[in-house]
mmCIF file of C-alpha atoms in Angstrom:
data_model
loop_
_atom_site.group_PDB
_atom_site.id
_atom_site.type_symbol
_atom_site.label_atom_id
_atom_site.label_comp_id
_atom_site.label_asym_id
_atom_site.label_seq_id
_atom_site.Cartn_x
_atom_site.Cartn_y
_atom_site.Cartn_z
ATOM 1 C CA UNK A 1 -185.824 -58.441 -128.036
ATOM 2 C CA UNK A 2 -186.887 -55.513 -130.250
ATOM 3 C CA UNK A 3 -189.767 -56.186 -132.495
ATOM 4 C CA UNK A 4 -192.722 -54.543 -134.235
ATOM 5 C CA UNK A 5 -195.717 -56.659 -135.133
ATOM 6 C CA UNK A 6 -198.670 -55.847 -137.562
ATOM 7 C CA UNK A 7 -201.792 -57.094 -136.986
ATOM 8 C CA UNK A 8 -205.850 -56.527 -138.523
ATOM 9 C CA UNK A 9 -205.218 -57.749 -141.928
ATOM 10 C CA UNK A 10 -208.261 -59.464 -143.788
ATOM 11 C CA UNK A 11 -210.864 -60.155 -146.632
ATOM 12 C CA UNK A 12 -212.770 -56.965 -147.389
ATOM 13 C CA UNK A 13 -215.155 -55.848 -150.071
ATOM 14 C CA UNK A 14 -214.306 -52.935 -152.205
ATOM 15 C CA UNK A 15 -214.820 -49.789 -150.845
ATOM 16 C CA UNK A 16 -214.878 -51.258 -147.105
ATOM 17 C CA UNK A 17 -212.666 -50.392 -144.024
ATOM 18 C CA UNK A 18 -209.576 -52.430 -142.067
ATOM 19 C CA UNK A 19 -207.738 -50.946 -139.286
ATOM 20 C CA UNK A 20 -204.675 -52.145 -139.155
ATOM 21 C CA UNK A 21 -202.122 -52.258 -135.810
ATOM 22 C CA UNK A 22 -198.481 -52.385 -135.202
ATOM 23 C CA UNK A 23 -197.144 -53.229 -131.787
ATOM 24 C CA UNK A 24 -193.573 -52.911 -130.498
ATOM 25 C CA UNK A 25 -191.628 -54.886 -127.911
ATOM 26 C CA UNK A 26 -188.785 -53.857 -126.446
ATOM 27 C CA UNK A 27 -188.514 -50.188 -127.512
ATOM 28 C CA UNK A 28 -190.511 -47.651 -127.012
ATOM 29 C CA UNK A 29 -192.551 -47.004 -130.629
ATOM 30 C CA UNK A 30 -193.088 -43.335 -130.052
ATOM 31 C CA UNK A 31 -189.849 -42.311 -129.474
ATOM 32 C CA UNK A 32 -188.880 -43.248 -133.487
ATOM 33 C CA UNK A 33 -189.976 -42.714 -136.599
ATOM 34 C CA UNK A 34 -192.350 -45.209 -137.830
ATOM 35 C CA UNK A 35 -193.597 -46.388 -141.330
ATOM 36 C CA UNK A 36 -195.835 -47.867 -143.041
ATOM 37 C CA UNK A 37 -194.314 -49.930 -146.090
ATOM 38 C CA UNK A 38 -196.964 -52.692 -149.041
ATOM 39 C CA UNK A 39 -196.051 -54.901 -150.895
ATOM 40 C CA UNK A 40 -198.781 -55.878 -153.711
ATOM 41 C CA UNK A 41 -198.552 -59.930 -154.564
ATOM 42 C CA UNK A 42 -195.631 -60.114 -156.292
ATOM 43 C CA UNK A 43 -194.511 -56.785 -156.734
ATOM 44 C CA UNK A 44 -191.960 -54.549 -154.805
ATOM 45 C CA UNK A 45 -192.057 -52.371 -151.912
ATOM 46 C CA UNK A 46 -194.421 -49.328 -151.572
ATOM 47 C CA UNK A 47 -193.751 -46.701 -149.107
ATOM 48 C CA UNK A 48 -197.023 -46.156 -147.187
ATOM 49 C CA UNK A 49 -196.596 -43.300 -144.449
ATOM 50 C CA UNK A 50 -194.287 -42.359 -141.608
ATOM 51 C CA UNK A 51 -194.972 -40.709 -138.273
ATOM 52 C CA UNK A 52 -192.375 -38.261 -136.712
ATOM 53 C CA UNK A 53 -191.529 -38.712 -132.763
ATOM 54 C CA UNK A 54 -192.815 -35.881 -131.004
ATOM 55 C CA UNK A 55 -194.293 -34.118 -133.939
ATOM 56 C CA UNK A 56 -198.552 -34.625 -135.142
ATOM 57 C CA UNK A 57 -196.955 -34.477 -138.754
ATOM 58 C CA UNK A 58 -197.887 -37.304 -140.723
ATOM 59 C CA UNK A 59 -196.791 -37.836 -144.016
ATOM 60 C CA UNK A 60 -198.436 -40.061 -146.778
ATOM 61 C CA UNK A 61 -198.292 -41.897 -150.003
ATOM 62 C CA UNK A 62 -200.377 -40.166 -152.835
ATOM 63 C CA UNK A 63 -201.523 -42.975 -153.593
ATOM 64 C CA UNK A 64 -203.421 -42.863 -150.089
ATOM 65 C CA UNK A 65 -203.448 -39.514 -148.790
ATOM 66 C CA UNK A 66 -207.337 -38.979 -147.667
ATOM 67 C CA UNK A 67 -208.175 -42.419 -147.331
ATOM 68 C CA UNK A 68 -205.655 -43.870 -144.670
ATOM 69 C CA UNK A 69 -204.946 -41.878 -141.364
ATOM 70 C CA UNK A 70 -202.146 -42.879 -139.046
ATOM 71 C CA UNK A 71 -202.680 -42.498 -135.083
ATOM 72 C CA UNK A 72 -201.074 -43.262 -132.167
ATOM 73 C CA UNK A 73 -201.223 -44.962 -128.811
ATOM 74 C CA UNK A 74 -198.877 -44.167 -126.494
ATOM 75 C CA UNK A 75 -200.599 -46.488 -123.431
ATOM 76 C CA UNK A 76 -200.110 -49.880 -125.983
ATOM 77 C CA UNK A 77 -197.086 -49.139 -127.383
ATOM 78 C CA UNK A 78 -198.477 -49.471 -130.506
ATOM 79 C CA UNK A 79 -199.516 -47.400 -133.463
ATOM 80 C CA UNK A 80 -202.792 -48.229 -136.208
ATOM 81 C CA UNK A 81 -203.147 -47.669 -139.731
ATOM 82 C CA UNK A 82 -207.093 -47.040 -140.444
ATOM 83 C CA UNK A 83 -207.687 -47.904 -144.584
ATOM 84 C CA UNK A 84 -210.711 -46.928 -145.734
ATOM 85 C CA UNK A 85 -212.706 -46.333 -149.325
ATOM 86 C CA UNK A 86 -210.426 -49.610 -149.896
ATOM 87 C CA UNK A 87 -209.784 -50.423 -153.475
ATOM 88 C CA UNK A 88 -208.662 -53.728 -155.030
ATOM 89 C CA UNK A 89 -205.076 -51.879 -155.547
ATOM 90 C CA UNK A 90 -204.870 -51.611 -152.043
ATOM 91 C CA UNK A 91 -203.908 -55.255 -151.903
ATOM 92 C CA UNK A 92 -201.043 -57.242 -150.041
ATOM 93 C CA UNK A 93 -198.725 -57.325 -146.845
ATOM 94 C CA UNK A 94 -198.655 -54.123 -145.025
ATOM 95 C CA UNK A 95 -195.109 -54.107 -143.230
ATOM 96 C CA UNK A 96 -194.739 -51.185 -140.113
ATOM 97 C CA UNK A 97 -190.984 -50.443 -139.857
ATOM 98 C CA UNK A 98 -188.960 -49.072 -137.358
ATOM 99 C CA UNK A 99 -186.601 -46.144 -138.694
ATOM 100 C CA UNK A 100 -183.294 -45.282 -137.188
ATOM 101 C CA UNK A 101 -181.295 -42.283 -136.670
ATOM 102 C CA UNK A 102 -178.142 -43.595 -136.428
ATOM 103 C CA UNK A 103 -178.158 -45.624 -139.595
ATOM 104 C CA UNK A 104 -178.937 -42.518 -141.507
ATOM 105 C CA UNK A 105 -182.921 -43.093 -141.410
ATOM 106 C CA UNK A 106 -182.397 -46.788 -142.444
ATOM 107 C CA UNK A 107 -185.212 -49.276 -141.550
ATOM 108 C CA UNK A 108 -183.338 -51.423 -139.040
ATOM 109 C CA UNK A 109 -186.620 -53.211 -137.455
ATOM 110 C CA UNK A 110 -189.445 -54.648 -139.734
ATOM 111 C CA UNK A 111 -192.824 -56.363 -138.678
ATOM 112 C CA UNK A 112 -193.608 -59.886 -140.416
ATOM 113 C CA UNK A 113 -196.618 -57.918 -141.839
ATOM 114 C CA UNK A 114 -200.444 -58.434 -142.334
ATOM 115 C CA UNK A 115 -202.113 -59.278 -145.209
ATOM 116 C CA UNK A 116 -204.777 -57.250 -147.058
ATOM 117 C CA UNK A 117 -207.365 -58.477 -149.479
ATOM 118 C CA UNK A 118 -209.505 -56.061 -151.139
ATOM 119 C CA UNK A 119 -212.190 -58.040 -153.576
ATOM 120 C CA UNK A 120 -215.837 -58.685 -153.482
ATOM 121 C CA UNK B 1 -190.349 -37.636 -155.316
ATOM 122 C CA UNK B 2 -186.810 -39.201 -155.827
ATOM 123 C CA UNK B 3 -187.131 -42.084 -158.283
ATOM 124 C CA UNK B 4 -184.943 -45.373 -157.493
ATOM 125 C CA UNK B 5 -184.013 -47.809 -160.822
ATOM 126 C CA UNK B 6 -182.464 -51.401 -159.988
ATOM 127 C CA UNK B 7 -180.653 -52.942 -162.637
ATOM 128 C CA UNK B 8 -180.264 -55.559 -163.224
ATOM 129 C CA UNK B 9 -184.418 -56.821 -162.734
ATOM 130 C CA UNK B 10 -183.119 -60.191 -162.478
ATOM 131 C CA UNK B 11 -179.838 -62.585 -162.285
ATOM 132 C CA UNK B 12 -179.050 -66.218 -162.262
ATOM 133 C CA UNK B 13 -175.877 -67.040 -160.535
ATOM 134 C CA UNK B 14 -174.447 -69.913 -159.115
ATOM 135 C CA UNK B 15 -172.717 -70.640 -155.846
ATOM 136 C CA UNK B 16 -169.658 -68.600 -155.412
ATOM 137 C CA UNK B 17 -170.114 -66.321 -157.862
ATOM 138 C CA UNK B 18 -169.353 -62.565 -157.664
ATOM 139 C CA UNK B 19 -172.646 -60.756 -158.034
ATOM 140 C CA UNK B 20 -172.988 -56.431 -158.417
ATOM 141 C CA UNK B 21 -176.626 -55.124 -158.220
ATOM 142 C CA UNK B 22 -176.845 -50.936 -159.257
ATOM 143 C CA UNK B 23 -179.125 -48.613 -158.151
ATOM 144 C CA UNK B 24 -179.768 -45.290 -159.625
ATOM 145 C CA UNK B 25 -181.534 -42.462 -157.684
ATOM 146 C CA UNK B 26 -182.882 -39.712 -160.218
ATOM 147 C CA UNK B 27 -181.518 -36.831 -158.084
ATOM 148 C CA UNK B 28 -178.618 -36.612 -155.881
ATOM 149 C CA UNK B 29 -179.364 -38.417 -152.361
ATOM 150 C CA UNK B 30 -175.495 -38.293 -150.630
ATOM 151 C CA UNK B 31 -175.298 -41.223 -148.557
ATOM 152 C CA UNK B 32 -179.127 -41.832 -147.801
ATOM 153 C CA UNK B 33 -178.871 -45.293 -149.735
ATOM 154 C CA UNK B 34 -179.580 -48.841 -147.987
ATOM 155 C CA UNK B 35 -180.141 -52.227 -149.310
ATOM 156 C CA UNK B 36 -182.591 -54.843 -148.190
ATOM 157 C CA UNK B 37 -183.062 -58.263 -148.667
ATOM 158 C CA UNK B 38 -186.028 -60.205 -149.106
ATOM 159 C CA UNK B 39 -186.722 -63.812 -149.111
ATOM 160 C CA UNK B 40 -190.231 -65.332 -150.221
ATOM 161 C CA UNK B 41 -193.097 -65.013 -147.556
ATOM 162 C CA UNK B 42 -190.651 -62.524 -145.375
ATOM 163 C CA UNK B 43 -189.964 -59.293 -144.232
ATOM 164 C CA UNK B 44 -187.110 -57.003 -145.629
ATOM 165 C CA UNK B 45 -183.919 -57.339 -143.794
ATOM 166 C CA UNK B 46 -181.673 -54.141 -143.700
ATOM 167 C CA UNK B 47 -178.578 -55.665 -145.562
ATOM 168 C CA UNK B 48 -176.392 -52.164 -145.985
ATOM 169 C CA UNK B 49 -177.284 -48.645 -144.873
ATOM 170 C CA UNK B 50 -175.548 -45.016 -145.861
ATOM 171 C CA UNK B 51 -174.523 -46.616 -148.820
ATOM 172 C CA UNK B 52 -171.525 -48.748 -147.532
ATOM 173 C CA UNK B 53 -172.264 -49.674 -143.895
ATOM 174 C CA UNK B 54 -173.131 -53.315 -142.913
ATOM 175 C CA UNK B 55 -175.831 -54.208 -140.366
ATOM 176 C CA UNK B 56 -174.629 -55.962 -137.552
ATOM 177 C CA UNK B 57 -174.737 -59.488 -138.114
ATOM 178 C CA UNK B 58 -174.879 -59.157 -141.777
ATOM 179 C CA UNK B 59 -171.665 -61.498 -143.818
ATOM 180 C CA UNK B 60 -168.726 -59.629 -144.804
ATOM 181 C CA UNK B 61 -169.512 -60.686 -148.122
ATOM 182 C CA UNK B 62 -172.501 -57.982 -148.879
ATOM 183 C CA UNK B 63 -170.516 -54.779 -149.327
ATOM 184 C CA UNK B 64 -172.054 -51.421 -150.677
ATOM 185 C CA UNK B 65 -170.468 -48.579 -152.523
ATOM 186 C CA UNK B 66 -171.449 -45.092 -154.373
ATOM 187 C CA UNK B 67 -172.622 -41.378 -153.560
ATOM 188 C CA UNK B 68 -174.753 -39.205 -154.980
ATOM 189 C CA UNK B 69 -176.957 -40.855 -157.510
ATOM 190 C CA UNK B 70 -175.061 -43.713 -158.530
ATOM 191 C CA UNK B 71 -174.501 -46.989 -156.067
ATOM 192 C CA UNK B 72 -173.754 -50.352 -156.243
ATOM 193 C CA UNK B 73 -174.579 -53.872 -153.950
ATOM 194 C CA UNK B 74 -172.355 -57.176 -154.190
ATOM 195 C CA UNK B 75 -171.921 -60.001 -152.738
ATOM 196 C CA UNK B 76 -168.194 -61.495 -153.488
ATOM 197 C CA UNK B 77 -169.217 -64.878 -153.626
ATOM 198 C CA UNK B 78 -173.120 -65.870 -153.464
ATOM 199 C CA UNK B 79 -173.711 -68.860 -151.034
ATOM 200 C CA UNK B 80 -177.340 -70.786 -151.012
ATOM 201 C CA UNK B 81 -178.562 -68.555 -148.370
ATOM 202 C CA UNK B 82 -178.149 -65.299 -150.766
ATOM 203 C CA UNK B 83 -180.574 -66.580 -153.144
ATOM 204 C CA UNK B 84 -183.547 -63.759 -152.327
ATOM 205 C CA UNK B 85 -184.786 -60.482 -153.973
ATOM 206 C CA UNK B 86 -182.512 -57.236 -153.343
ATOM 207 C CA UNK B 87 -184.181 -53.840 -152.960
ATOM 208 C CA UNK B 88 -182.473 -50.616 -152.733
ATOM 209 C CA UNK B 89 -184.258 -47.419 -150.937
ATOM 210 C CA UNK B 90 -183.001 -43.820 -150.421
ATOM 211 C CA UNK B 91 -183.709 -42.402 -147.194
ATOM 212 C CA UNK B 92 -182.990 -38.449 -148.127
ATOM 213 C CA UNK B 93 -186.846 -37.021 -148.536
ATOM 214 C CA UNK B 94 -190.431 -38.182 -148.153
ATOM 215 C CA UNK B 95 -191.594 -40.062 -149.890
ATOM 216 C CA UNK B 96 -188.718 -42.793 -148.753
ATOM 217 C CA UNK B 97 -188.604 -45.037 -151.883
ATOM 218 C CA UNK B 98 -187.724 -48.224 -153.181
ATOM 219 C CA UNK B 99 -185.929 -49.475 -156.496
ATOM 220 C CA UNK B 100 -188.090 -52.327 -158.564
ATOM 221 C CA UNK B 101 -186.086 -54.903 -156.682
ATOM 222 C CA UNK B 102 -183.383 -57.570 -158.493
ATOM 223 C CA UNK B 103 -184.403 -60.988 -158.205
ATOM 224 C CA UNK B 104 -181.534 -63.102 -157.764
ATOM 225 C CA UNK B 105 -181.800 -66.497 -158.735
ATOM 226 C CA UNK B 106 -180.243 -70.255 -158.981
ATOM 227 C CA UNK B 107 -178.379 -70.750 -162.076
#
């Protein structure tokens, strides 16, 4: 069965550091596109960042661009998320999503997501 | 970046209703339009993608329609199951963003 699941989530102080994993099963993550999608408590969906197969390009949010880095690891299957100089903004359920070519860059796979708490 | 509006933010419906949820992308994206749902404490499930094409396993009730910047969800006649929050996303350029979301409620 193809899945992706998120893991690393947690209570940290303002300012602090999470690193945050997503793990796929039955696929192999580094052959797709992968994302990185929040969702504040009871708000919508924020795009995060996205990782390109084959390519070190890395593309992210504004909103997070110098403070979360994206990397890879082929050997696991799996890719991270490191946040850090969190802020209490940065709170909620960080999704990783699976995009696909084939329905036009559509994300067809979604993790269940880990939660973030940024708070003192 | 390519700003997505939902409207509208909310609906109450009841069972077997027709219901039509529009999404506005402030440029032109083509096709690059999908629509998720989301139920409380869950992931987003890819409902529709390239604007009109259901997921596999998705009812023939959810249909999608529109090009360019204007597009448009429904679901011909909402069962229990439906009752969840609808987000639309465009998938033509980085940033890939999401409309507000349209709750869709119990009437």
């Amino acid at each position: 069965e193809v899945q992706l699941m998120e893991s690393g989530g947690g209570l940290v102080n303002p300012g602090g550091s999470l690193r945050l994993s997503c793990a796929a099963s039955g696929f192999t993550l580094s052959t797709y596109s992968i994302h990185w999608v929040r969702q504040a408590p009871g708000k919508g969906l924020e795009w995060v960042s996205s990782t390109i197969p084959s390519s070190d390009d890395i593309d992210y949010a504004d909103s997070v661009k110098g403070r979360f880095t994206v990397s890879r690891d082929h050997a696991t299957n799996s890719q991270s998320l490191q946040l850090n100089s969190l802020r209490a903004e940065d709170s909620g359920v960080y999704f990783c999503a699976r995009e696909s070519y084939g329905r036009l860059y559509a994300f067809d796979v979604w993790g269940q997501g880990t939660m973030v708490t940024v708070s003192s | 970046d390519i700003q997505m509006t939902q409207s509208p933010l909310s609906l109450s419906a009841s069972v077997g209703d027709r219901v039509t949820i529009t999404c506005r992308a402030s440029q032109r994206i083509s096709y690059y339009l999908n629509w998720y749902q989301q139920k409380p404490g869950k992931a987003p499930k890819l409902l529709i993608y390239a604007a009109s094409s259901l997921q596999s396993g998705v009812p023939s009730r959810f249909s999608g329609s529109g090009s360019g910047t204007d597009f448009t969800l429904v679901i011909s006649s909402l069962q229990p199951e439906d009752f969840a929050t609808y987000f639309c996303q465009q998938s033509y350029g980085i940033p890939r963003t999401f409309g507000q979301g349209t709750r869709v409620e119990i009437k």
